Short mmCIF file of C-alpha atoms and ligand atoms in Angstrom, two decimals:
data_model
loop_
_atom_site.label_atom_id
_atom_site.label_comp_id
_atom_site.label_asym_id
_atom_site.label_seq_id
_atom_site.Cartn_x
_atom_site.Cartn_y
_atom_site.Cartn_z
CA UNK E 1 -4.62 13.66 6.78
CA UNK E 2 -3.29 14.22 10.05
CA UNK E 3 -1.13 12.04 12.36
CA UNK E 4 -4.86 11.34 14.63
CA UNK E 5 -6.26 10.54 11.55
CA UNK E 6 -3.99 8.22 10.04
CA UNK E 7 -4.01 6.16 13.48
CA UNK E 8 -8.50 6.22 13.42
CA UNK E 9 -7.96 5.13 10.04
CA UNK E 10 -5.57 2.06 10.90
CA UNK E 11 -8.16 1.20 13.66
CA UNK E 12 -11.23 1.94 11.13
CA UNK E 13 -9.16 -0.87 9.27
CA UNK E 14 -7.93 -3.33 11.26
CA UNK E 15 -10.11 -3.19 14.39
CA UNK E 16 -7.10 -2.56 16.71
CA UNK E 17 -5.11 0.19 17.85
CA UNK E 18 -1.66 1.01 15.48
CA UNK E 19 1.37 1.69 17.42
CA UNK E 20 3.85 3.59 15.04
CA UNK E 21 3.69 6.07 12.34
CA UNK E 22 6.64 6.61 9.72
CA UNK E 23 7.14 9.01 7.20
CA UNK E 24 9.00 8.48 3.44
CA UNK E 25 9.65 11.27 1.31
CA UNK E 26 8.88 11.15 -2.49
CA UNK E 27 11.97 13.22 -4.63
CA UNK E 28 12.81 15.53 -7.52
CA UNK E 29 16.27 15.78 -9.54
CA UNK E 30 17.53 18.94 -9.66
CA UNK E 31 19.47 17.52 -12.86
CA UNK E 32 20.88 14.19 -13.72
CA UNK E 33 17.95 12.57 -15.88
CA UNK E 34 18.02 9.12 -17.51
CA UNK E 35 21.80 9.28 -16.33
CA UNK E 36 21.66 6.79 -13.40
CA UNK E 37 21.33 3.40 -14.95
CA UNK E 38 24.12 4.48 -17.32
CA UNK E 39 26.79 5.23 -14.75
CA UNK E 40 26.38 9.23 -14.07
CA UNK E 41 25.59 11.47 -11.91
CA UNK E 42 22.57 12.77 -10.40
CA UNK E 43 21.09 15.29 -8.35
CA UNK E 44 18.46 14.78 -6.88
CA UNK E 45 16.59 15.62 -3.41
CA UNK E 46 13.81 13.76 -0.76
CA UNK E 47 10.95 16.23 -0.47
CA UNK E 48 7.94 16.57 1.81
CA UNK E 49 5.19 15.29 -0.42
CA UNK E 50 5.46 11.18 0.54
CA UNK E 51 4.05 8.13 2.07
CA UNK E 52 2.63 7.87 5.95
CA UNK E 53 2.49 3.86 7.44
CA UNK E 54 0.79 3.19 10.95
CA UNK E 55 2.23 -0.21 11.48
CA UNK E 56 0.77 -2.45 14.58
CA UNK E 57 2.29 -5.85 15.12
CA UNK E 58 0.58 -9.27 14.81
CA UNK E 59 1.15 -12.31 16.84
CA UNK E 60 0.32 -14.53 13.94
CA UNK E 61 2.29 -14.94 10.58
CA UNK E 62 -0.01 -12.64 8.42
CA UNK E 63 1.02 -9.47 7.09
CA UNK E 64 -2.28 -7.39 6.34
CA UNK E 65 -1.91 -4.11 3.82
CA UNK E 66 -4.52 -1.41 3.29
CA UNK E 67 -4.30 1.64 1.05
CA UNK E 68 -5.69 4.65 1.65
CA UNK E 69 -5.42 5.49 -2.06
CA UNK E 70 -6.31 2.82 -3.48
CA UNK E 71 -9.27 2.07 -0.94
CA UNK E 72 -9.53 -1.76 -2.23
CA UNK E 73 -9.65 -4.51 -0.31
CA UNK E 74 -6.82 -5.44 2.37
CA UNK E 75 -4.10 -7.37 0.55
CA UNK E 76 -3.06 -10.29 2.88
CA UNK E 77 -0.24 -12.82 2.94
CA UNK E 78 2.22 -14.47 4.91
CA UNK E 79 5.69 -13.66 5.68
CA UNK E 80 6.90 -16.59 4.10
CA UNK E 81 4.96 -16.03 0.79
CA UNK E 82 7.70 -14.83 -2.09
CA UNK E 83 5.39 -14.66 -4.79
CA UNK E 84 4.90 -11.32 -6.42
CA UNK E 85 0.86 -10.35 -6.23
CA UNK E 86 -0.75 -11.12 -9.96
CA UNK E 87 -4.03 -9.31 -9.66
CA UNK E 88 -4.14 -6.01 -10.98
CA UNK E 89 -5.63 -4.53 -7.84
CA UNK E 90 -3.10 -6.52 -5.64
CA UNK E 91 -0.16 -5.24 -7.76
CA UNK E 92 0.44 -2.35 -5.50
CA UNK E 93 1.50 -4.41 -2.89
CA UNK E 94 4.49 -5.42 -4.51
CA UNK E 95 6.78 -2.75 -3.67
CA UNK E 96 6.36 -3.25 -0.12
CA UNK E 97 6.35 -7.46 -0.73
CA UNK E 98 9.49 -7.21 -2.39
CA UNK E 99 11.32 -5.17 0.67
CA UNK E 100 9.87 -8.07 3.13
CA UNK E 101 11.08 -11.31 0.89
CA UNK E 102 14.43 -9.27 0.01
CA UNK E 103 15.07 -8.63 3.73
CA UNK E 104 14.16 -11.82 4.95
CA UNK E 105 16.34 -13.63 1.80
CA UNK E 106 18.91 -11.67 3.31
CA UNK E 107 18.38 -13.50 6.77
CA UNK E 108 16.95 -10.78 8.38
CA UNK E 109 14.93 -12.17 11.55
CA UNK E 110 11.41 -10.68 10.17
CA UNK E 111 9.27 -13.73 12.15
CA UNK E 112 5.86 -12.09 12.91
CA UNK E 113 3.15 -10.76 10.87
CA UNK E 114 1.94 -6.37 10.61
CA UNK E 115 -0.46 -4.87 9.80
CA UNK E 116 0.01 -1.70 7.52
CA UNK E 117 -2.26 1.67 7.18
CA UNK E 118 -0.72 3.45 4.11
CA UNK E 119 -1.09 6.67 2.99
CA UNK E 120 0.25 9.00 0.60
CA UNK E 121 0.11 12.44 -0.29
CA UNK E 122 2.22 12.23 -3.39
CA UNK E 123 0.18 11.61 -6.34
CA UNK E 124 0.05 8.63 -7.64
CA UNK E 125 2.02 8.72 -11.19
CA UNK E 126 3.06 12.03 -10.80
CA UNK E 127 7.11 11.43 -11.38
CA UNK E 128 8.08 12.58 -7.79
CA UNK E 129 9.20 8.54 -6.86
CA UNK E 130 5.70 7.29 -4.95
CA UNK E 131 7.14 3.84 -5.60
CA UNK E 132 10.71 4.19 -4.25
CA UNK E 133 9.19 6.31 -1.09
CA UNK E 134 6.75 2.96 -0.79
CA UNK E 135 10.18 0.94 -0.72
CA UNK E 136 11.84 2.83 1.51
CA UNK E 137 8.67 3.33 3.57
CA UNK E 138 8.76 -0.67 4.19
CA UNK E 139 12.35 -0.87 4.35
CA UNK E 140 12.51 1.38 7.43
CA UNK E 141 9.47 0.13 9.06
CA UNK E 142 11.07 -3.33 9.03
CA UNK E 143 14.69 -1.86 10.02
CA UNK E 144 13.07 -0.13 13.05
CA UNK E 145 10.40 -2.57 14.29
CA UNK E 146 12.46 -5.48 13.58
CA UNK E 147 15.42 -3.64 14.70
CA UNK E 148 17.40 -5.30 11.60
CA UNK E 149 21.03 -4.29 11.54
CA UNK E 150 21.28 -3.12 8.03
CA UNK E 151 23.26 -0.43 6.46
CA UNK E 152 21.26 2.47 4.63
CA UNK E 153 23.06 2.56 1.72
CA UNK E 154 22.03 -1.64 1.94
CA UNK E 155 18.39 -0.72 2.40
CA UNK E 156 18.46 1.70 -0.65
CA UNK E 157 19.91 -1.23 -2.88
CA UNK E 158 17.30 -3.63 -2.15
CA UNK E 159 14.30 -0.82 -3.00
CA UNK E 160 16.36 -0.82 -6.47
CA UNK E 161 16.11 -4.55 -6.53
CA UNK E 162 12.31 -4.89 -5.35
CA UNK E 163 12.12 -1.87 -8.33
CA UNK E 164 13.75 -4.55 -10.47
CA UNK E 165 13.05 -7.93 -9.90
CA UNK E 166 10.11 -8.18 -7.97
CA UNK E 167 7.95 -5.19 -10.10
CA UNK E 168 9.77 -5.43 -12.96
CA UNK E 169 11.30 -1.82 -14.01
CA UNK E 170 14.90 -1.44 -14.79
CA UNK E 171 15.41 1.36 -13.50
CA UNK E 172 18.91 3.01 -11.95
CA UNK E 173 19.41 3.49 -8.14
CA UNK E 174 18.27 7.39 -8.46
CA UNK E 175 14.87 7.69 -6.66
CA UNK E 176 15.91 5.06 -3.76
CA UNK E 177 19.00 7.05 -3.16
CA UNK E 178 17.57 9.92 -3.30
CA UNK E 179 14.60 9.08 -0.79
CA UNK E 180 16.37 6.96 1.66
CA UNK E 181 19.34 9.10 2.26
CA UNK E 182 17.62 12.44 1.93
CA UNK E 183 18.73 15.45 4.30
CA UNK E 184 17.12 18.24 5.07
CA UNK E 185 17.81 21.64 2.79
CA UNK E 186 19.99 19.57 0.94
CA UNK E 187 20.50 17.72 -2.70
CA UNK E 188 22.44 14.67 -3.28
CA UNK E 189 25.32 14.54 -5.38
CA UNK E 190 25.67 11.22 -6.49
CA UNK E 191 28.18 9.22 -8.91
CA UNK E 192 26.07 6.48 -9.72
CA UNK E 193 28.76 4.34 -10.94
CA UNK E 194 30.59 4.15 -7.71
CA UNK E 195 27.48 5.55 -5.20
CA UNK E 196 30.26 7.87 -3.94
CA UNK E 197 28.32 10.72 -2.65
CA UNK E 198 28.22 14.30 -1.48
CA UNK E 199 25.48 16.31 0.30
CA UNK E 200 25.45 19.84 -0.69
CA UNK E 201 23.32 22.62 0.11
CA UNK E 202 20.65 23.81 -1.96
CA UNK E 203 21.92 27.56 -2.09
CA UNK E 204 19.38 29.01 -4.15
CA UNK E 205 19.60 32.60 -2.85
CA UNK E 206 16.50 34.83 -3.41
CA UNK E 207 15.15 31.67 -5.39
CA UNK E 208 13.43 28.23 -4.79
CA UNK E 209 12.37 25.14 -6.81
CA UNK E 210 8.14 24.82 -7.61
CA UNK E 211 7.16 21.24 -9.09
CA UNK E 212 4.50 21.70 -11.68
CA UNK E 213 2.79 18.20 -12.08
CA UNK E 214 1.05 17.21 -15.71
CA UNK E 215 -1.74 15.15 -13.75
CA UNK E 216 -1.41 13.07 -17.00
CA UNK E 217 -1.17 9.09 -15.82
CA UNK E 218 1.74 7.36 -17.47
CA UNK E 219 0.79 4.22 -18.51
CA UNK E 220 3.18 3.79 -21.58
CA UNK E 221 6.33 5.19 -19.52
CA UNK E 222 7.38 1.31 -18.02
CA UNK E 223 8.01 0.20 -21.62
CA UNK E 224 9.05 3.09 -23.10
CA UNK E 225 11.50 3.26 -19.76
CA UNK E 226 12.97 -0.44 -20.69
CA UNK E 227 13.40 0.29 -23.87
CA UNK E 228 15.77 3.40 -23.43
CA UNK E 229 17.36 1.09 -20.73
CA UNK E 230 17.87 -1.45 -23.62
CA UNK E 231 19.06 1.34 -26.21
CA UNK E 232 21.62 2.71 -24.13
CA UNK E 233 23.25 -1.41 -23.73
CA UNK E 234 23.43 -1.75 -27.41
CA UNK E 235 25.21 1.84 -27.59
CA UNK E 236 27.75 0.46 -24.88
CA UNK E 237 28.12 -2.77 -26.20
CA UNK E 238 29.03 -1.02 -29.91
CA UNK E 239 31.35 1.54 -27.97
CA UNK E 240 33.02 -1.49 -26.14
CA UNK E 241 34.51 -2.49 -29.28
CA UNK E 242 36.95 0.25 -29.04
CA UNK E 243 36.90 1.60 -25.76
CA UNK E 244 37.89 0.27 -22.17
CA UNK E 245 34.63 1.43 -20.73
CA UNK E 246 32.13 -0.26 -18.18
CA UNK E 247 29.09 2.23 -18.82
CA UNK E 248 28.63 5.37 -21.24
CA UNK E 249 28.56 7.69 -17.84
CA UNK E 250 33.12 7.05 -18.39
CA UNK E 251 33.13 9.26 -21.54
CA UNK E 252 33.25 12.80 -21.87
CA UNK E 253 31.98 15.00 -24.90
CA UNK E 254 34.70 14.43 -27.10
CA UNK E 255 35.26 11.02 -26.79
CA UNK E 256 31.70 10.46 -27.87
CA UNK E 257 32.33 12.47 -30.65
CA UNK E 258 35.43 10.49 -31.78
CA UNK E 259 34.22 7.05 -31.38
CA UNK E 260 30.54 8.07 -32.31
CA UNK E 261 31.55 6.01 -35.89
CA UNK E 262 30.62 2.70 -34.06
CA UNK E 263 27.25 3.74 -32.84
CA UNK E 264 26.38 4.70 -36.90
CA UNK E 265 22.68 4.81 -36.14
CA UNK E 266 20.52 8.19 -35.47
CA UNK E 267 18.52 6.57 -32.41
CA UNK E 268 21.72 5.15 -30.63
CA UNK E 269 23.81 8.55 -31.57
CA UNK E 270 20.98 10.66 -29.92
CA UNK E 271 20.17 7.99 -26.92
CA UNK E 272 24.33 8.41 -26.14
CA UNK E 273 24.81 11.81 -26.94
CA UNK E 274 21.94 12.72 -23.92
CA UNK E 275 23.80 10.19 -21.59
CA UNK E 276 27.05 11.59 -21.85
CA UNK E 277 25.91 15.48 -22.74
CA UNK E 278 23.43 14.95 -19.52
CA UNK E 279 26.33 13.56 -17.06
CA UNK E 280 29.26 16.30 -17.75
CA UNK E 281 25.93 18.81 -17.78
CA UNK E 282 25.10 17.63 -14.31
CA UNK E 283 28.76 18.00 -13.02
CA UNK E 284 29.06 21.79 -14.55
CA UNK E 285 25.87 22.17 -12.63
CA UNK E 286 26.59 21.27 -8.87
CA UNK E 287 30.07 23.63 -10.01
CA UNK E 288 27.82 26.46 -10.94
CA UNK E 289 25.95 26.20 -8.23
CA UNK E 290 28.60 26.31 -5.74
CA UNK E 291 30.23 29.06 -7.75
CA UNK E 292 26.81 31.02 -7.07
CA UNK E 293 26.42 30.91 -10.88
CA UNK E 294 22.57 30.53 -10.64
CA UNK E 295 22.10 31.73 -14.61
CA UNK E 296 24.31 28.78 -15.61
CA UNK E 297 22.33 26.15 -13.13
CA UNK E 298 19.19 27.61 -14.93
CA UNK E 299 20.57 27.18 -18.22
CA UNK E 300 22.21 23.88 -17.78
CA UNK E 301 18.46 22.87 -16.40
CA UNK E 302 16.82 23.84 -19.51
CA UNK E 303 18.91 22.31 -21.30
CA UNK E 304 18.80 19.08 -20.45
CA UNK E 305 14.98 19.62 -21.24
CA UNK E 306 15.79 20.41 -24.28
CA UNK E 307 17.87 16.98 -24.87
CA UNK E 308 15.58 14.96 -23.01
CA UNK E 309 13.07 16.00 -25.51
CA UNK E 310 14.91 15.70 -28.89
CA UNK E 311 17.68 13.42 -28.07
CA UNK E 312 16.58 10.81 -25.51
CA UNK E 313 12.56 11.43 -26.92
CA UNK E 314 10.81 11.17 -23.14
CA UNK E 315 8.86 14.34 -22.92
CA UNK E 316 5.78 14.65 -24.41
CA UNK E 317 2.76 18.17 -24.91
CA UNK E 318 2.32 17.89 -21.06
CA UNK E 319 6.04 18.52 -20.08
CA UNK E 320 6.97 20.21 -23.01
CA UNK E 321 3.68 22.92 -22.56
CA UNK E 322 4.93 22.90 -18.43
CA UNK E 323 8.69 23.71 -19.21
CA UNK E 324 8.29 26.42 -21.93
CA UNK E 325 5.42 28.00 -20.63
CA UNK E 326 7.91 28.38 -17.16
CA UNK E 327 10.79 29.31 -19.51
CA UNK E 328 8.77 32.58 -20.38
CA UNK E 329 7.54 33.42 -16.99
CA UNK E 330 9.68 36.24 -15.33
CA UNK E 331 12.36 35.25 -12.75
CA UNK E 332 12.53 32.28 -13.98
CA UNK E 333 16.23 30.75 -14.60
CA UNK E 334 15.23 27.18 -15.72
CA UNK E 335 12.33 24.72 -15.68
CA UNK E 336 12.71 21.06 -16.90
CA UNK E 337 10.94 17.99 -17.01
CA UNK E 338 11.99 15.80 -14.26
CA UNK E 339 12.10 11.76 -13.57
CA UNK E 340 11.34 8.47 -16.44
CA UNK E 341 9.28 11.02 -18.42
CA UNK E 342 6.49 11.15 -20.75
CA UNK E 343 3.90 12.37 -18.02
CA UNK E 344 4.53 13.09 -14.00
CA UNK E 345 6.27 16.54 -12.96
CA UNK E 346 8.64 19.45 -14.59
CA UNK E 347 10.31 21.44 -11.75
CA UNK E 348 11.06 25.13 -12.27
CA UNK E 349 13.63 27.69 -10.26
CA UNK E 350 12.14 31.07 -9.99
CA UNK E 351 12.39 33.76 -7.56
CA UNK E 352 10.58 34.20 -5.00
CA UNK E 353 8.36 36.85 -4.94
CA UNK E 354 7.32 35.61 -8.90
CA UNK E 355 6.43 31.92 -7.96
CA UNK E 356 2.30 32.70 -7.40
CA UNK E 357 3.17 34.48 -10.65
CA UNK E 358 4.47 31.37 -12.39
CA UNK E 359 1.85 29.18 -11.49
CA UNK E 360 -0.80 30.97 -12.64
CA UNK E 361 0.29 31.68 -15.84
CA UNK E 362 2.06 28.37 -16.17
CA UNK E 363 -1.44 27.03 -15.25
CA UNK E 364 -3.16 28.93 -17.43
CA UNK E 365 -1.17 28.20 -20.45
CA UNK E 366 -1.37 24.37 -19.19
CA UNK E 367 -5.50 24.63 -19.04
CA UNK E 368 -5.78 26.26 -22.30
CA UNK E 369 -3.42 23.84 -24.55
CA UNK E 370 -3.56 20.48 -22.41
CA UNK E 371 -7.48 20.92 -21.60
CA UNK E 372 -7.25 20.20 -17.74
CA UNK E 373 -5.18 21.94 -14.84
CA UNK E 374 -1.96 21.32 -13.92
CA UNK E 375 -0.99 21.02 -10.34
CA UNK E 376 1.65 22.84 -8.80
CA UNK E 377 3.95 22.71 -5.31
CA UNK E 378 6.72 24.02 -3.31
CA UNK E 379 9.29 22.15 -2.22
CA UNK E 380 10.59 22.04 0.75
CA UNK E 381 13.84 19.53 1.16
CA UNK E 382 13.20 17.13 3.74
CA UNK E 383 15.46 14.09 6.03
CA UNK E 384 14.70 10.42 4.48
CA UNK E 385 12.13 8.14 6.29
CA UNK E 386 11.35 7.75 10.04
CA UNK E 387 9.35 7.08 12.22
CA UNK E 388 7.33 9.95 13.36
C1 LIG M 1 12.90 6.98 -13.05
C2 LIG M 1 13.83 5.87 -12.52
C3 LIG M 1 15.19 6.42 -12.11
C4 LIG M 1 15.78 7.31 -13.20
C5 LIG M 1 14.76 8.30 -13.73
C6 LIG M 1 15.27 9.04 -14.92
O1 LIG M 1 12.57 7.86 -12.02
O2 LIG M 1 13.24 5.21 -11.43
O3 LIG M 1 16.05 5.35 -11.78
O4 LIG M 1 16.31 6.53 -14.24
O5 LIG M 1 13.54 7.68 -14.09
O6 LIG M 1 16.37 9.83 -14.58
#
């Protein structure tokens, strides 16, 4: 849809005219996975596949939603209301519901209603964050019509709470990060424990990064997320015994191996072992990359595919058949599923001139085992929300 579109649409809608349009950017990780919540690092980056708003204020105390995915009814309530929606068809209307009571528990000066034209051209489940670009969508609508004086890194916190409290998944601070401080050509760097960050170029020479998405919908992943979530505070909690430590993301290879003795069961041995293998995998790999050691990036990409599949158990046929299938294409130097796992998107790095190459033999391989097509993208590294 273009921007004329999205603005007929709004007035298709709501019987006025809008007034702005913002953008939000969905992500990938470049590596990093199932690392945030347990105090590592990630990689990730905001990319151009995301969420469009036309907002146009209201002079009365509603606040009026319409999806142009969803293409239900418009989900209405007041600014005051702080319950989260129950209905399944409402549900969707959480993520932006939780930025507006958040904010406004804050004592943010949000004191008129909005209406809200959304639409997205990230697929819906397909791993590449449509939920924390939906947060972050909201949050900088409200920062910029509202003009609320709130720091980004602020913003991004309260999409992980909304995330949290108000939808209910426990996940880490990855996908907000990622989307509301995205820049342009480059990944993030990011220490989860602290949220010290760096910004650092995407230098991918003669290569670039295609996001192969399983089209599979993921509607075991929430518990199956929680549950790793849960795992991985049992692990720390045995570890904590014996070690000063505030999250598993504080050891290094061989101190998991030395204290591994207190974890004496095969689930919470492999759940750690990926944590702490993943983290110190995702360090080596911004220092490869900045070395211009692109084999090594590739390698350290696959594998942490190949731990996210037998140690931490998230894959699944539709990532796996994605990530080897890429791993035999030439110039390729890694692939990898990416994101909570067990459907959405693998990402691959192969050169240039071979990417039309990749995807049809990727796809092919994809139609033939999975039984339906795979979809597949460039991506281009984009700036976090705006307005447009
Ligand atoms: C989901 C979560 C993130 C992160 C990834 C796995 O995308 O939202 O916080 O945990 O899974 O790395």
């Amino acid at each position: 849809m273009n921007q004329q579109t999205l603005f007929d649409k709004y007035q298709d809608t709501f019987g006025v005219e809008g007034q702005d349009l913002f953008f939000s950017p969905g992500r990938i990780n470049v590596i990093g996975e199932h690392t945030d919540y347990n105090g590592g690092h990630v990689f990730p980056c905001a990319i151009s596949l995301g969420t469009y708003a036309v907002y146009g204020a209201r002079d009365d105390d509603r606040v009026q939603l319409f999806s142009g995915n969803m293409e239900g009814d418009v989900v209405s309530f007041t600014i005051t209301d702080e319950q989260p929606e129950e209905a399944d068809d409402r549900k969707w209307a959480n993520y932006f519901k939780g930025m507006l009571v958040y904010l406004r528990q804050r004592g943010f000066k949000i004191d008129h209603g909005f209406n809200l034209y959304v639409y997205g051209n990230l697929p819906y489940g397909a791993g590449l964050s449509s939920s924390a670009s939906i947060e972050m969508l909201m949050g900088q609508v409200l920062k910029d019509e509202f003009s609320l004086e709130i720091d980004q890194i602020d913003l991004v916190k309260l999409g992980q709470k909304t995330e949290n409290d108000f939808v209910g998944l426990n996940s880490g601070i990855m996908d907000q990060f990622a989307v509301g401080m995205g820049k342009k050509d480059n990944a993030i760097f990011l220490d989860c424990n602290t949220l010290e960050y760096k910004y650092m170029p995407l230098e991918l020479g003669d290569y670039e990064i295609v996001i192969m998405s399983t089209n599979k919908k993921h509607s075991l992943a929430a518990s199956a997320y929680n549950d790793r979530v849960a795992e991985c505070g049992e692990a720390l909690k045995r570890l904590q015994t014996k070690l000063d430590i505030n999250s598993l993301g504080e050891i290094d290879e061989d101190t998991f191996d030395e204290y591994s003795y207190l974890l004496n069961d095969e689930t919470l041995l492999k759940r750690t072992r990926h944590a702490v293998f993943e983290n110190q995998r995702t360090i080596q790999a911004t220092k490869a990359m900045t070395a211009g050691d692109l084999e090594k990036l590739g390698r350290l990409i696959n594998a942490s595919h190949v731990s996210l599949h037998f140690d931490y158990e998230v894959s699944g046929t539709e990532l796996d058949t994605l990530a080897e299938a890429a791993w035999q294409q030439p110039g390729v130097l890694g692939a990898r599923m990416i994101g909570g796992g067990f459907a959405g998107s693998a990402i691959a790095i192969v050169k240039k001139d071979q990417a039309e190459n990749l995807k049809e033999k990727v796809g092919e391989i994809y139609r033939q085992k999975v039984g339906y097509d795979a979809s597949f993208y460039d991506a281009e590294i984009v700036d976090g929300p705006h307005k447009l």
